[in-house]
PDB file of C-alpha atoms in Angstrom:
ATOM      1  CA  UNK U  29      19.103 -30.619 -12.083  1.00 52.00           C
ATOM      2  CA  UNK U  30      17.714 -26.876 -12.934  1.00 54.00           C
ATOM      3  CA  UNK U  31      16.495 -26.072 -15.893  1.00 59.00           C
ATOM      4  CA  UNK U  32      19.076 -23.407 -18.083  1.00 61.00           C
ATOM      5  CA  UNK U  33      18.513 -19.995 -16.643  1.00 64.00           C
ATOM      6  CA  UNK U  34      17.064 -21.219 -13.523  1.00 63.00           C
ATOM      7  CA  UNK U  35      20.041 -21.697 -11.702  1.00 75.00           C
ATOM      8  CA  UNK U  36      18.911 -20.616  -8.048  1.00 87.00           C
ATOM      9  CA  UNK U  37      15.367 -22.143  -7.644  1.00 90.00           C
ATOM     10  CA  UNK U  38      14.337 -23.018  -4.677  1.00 90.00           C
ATOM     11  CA  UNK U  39      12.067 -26.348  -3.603  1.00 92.00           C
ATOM     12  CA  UNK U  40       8.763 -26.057  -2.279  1.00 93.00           C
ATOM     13  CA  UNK U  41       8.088 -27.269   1.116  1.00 92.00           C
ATOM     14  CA  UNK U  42       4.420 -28.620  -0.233  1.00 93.00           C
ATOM     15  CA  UNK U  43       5.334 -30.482  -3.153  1.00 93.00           C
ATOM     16  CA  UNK U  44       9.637 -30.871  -3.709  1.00 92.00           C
ATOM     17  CA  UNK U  45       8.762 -31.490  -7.438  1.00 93.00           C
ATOM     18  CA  UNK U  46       8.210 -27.263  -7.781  1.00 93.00           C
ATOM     19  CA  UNK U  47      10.761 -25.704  -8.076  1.00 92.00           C
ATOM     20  CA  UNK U  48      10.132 -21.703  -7.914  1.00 91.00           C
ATOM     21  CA  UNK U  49      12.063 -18.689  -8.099  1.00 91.00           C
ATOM     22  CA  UNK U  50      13.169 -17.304  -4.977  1.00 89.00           C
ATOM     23  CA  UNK U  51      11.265 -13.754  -6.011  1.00 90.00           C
ATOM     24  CA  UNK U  52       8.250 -16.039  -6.989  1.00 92.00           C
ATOM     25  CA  UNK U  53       7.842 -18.018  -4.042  1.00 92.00           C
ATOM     26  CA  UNK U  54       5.799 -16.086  -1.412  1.00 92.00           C
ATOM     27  CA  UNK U  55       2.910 -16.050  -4.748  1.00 94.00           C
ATOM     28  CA  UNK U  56       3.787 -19.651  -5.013  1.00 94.00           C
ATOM     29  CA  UNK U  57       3.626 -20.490  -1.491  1.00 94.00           C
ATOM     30  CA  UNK U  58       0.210 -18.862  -1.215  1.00 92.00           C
ATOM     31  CA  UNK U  59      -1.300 -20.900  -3.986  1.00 93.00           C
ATOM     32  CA  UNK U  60       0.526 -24.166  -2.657  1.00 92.00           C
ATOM     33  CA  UNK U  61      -0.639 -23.871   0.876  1.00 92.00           C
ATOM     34  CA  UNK U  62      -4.476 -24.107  -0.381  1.00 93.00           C
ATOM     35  CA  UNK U  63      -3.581 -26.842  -2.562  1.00 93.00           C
ATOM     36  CA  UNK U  64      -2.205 -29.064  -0.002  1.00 92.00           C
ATOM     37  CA  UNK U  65      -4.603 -28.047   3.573  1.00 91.00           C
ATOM     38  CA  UNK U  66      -3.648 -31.489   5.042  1.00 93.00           C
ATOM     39  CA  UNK U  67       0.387 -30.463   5.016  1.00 91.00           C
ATOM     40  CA  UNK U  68       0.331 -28.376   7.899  1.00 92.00           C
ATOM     41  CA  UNK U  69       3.523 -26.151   7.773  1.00 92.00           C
ATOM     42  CA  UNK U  70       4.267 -22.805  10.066  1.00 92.00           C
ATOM     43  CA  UNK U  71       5.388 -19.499   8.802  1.00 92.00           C
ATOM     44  CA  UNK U  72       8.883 -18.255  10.181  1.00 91.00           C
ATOM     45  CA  UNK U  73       8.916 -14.986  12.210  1.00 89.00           C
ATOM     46  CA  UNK U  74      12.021 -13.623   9.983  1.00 89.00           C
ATOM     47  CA  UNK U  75      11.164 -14.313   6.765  1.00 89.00           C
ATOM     48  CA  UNK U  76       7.491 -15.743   5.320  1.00 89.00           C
ATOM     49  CA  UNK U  77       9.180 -17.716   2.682  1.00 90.00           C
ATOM     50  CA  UNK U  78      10.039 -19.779   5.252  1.00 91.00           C
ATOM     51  CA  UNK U  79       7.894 -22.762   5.806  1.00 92.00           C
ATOM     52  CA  UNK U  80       8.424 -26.020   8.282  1.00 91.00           C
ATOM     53  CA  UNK U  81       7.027 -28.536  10.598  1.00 91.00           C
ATOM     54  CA  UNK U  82       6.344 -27.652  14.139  1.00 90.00           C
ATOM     55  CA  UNK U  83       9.164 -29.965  14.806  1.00 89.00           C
ATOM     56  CA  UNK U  84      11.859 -28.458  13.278  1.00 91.00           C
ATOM     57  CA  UNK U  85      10.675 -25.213  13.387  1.00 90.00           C
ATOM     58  CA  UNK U  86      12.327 -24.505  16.492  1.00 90.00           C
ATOM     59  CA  UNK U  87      15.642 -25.646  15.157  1.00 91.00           C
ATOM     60  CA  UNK U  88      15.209 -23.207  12.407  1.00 90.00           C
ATOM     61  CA  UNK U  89      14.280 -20.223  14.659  1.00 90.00           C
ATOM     62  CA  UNK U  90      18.038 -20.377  16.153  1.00 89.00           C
ATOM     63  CA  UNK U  91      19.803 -21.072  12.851  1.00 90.00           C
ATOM     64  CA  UNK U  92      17.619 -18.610   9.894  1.00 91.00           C
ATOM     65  CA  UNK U  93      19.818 -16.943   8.488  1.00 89.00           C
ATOM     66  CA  UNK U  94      17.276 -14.097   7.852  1.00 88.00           C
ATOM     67  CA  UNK U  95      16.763 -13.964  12.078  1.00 88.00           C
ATOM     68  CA  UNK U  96      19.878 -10.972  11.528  1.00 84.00           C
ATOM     69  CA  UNK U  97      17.714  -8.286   9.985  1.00 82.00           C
ATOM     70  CA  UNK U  98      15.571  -8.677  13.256  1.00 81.00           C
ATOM     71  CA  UNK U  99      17.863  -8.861  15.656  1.00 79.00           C
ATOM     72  CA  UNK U 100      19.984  -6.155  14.059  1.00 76.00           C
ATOM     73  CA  UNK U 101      16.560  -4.082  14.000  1.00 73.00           C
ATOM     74  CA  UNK U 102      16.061  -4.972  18.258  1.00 72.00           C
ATOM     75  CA  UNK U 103      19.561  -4.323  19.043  1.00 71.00           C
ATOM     76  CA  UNK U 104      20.982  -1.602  16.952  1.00 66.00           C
ATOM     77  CA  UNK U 105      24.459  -1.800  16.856  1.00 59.00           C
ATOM     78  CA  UNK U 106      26.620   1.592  17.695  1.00 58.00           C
ATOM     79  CA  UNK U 107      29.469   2.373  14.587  1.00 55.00           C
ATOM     80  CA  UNK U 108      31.744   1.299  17.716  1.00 54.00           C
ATOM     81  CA  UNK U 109      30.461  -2.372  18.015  1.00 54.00           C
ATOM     82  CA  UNK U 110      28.918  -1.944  21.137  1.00 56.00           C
ATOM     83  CA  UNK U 111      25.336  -3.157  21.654  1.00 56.00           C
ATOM     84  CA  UNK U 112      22.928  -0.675  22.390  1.00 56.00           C
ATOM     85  CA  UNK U 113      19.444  -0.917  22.996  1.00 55.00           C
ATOM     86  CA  UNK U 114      16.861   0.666  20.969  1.00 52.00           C
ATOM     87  CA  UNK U 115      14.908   2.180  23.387  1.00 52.00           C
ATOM     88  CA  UNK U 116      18.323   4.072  24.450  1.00 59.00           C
ATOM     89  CA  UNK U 117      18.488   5.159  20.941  1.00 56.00           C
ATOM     90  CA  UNK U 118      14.431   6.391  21.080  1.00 57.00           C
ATOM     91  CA  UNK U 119      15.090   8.544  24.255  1.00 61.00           C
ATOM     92  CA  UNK U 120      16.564  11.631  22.078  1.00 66.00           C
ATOM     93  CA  UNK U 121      13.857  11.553  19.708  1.00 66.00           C
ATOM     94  CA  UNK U 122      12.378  15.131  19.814  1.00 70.00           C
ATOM     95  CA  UNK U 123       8.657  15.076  21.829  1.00 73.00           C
ATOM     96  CA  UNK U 124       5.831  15.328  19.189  1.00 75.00           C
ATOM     97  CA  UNK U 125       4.214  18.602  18.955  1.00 75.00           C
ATOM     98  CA  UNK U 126       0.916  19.383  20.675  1.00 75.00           C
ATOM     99  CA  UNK U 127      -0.945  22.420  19.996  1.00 71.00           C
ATOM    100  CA  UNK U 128      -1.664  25.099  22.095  1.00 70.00           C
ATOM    101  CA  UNK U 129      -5.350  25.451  23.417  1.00 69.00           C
ATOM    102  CA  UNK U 130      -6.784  28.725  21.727  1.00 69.00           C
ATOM    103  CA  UNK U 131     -10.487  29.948  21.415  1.00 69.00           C
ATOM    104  CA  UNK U 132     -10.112  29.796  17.569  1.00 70.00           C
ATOM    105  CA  UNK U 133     -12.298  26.634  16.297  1.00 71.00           C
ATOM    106  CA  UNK U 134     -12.847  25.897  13.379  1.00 73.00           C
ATOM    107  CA  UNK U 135     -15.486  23.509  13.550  1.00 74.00           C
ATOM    108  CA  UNK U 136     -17.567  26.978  14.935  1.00 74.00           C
ATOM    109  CA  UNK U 137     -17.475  28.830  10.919  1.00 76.00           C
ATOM    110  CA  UNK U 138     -20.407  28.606   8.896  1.00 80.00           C
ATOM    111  CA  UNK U 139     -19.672  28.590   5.590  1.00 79.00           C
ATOM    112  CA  UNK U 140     -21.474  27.573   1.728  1.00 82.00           C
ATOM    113  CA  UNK U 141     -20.542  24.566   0.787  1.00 87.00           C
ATOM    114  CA  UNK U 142     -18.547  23.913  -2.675  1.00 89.00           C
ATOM    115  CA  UNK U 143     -21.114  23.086  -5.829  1.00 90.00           C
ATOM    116  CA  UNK U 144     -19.296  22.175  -8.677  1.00 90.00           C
ATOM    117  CA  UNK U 145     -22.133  22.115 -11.260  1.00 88.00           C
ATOM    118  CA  UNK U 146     -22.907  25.590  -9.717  1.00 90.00           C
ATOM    119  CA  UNK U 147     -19.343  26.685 -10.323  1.00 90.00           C
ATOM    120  CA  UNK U 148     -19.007  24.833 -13.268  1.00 90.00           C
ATOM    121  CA  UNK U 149     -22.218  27.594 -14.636  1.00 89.00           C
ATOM    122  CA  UNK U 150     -20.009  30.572 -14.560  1.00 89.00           C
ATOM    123  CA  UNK U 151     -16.716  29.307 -16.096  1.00 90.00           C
ATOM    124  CA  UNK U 152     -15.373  28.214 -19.865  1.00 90.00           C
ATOM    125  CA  UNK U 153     -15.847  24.568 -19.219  1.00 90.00           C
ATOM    126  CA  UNK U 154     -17.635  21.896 -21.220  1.00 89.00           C
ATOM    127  CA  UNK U 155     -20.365  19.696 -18.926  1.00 88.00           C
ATOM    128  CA  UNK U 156     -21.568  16.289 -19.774  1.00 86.00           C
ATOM    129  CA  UNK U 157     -25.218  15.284 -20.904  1.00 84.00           C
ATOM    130  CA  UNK U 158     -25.094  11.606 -19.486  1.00 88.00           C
ATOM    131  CA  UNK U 159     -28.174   9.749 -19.093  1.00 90.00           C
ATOM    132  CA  UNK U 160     -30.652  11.942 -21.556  1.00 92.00           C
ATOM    133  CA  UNK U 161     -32.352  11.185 -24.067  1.00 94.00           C
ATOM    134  CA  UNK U 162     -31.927  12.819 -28.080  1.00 94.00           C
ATOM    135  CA  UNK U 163     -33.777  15.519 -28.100  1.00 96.00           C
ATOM    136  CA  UNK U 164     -32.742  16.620 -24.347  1.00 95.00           C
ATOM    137  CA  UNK U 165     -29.176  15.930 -25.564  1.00 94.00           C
ATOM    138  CA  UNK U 166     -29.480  18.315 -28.858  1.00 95.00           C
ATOM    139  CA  UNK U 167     -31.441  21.141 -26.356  1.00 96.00           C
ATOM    140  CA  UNK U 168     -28.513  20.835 -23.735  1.00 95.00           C
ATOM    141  CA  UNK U 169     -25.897  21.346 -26.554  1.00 94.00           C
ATOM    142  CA  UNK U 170     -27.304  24.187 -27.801  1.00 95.00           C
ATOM    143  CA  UNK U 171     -28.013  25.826 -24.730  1.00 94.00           C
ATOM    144  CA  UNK U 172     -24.447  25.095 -23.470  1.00 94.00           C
ATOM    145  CA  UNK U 173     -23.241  27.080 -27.146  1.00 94.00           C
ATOM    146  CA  UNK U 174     -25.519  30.295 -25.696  1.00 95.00           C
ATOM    147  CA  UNK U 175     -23.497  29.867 -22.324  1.00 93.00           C
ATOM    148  CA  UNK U 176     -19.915  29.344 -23.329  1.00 93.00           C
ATOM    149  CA  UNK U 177     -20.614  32.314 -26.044  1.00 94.00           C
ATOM    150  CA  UNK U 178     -22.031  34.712 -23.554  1.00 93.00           C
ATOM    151  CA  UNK U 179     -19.209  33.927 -21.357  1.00 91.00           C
ATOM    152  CA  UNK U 180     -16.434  34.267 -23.980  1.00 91.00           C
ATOM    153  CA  UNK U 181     -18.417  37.499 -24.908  1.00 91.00           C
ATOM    154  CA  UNK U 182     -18.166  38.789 -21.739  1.00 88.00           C
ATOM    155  CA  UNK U 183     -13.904  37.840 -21.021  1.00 84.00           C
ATOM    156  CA  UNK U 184     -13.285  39.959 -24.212  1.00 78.00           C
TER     157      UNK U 184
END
C-alpha cells in the first residue's frame, strides 16, 4: 500500500521496506549501498537504478526494458526500418579541420603582460583597502579622492 500522492514508488533492492521515488532513487541508492556493504548488488549497464544479484543479473540484461535506448543508440535505425550501422552513418561526417603550417607563431611575440592594479591607476574606478590598518585605511581614502578628482578633472 503507497502512501496518498506516492502512487509510483519504487522498492529498494537493499532494504524492500523503502520505498523511494523513482526521480529519488539513484540519491537513495547511493546512501543505501553504504548502509548495507554486506548486500552485494551489481549496477545494470542501461540504467544505474538498476540493482541485482549476480545471479539474476544476467536474466535482467536480456529483458531491461531500458537496454532500447542503447541498442537504439548502437544500431540507429533508418526512417525506412532498416538497420543500419552507426559507423555507416559516421562515414559522411565532414573531416575535422587542421590548420595549415605557416611561419606565423604566436608563442614567438613578446609582449607586457596585463596589470590590473596598474590599469586600475589610470581609470574612474574605486580600489579596495583590505588588510590595513586605520590610519593606512583613512591615508588610502584620501589619496584615492586626489586620484579619482584629478582624473575626473582631466575627462572634462
Amino acid at each position: 500500500m503507497n502512501p496518498a500522492g506516492f502512487e509510483n514508488v519504487i522498492s529498494c533492492p537493499y532494504n524492500k521496506s523503502h520505498q523511494i521515488l523513482p526521480h529519488r532513487m539513484q540519491t537513495h541508492l547511493t546512501k543505501c549501498a553504504k548502509n548495507y556493504p554486506e548486500i552485494k548488488l551489481e549496477k545494470c549497464p542501461f540504467n544505474i537504478t538498476h540493482r541485482f544479484s549476480q545471479a539474476d543479473m544476467e536474466e535482467h540484461k536480456k529483458t531491461c526494458p531500458d537496454r532500447a535506448n542503447f541498442d537504439n543508440y548502437v544500431l540507429m535505425v533508418d526512417t525506412d526500418g532498416k538497420m543500419a550501422e552507426k559507423l555507416e552513418k559516421e562515414k559522411n561526417f565532414p573531416k575535422p579541420f587542421t590548420p595549415s603550417h605557416n611561419s606565423e607563431s604566436w608563442d614567438d611575440i613578446e609582449s607586457a603582460t596585463y596589470d590590473p592594479k596598474k590599469a586600475a591607476l589610470t581609470k574612474p574606478v574605486l580600489r579596495l583597502n583590505n588588510g590595513m590598518t586605520p590610519s593606512q585605511r583613512r591615508a588610502f581614502r584620501e589619496a584615492e579622492r586626489r586620484r579619482l578628482n584629478a582624473i575626473e578633472q582631466e575627462l572634462e
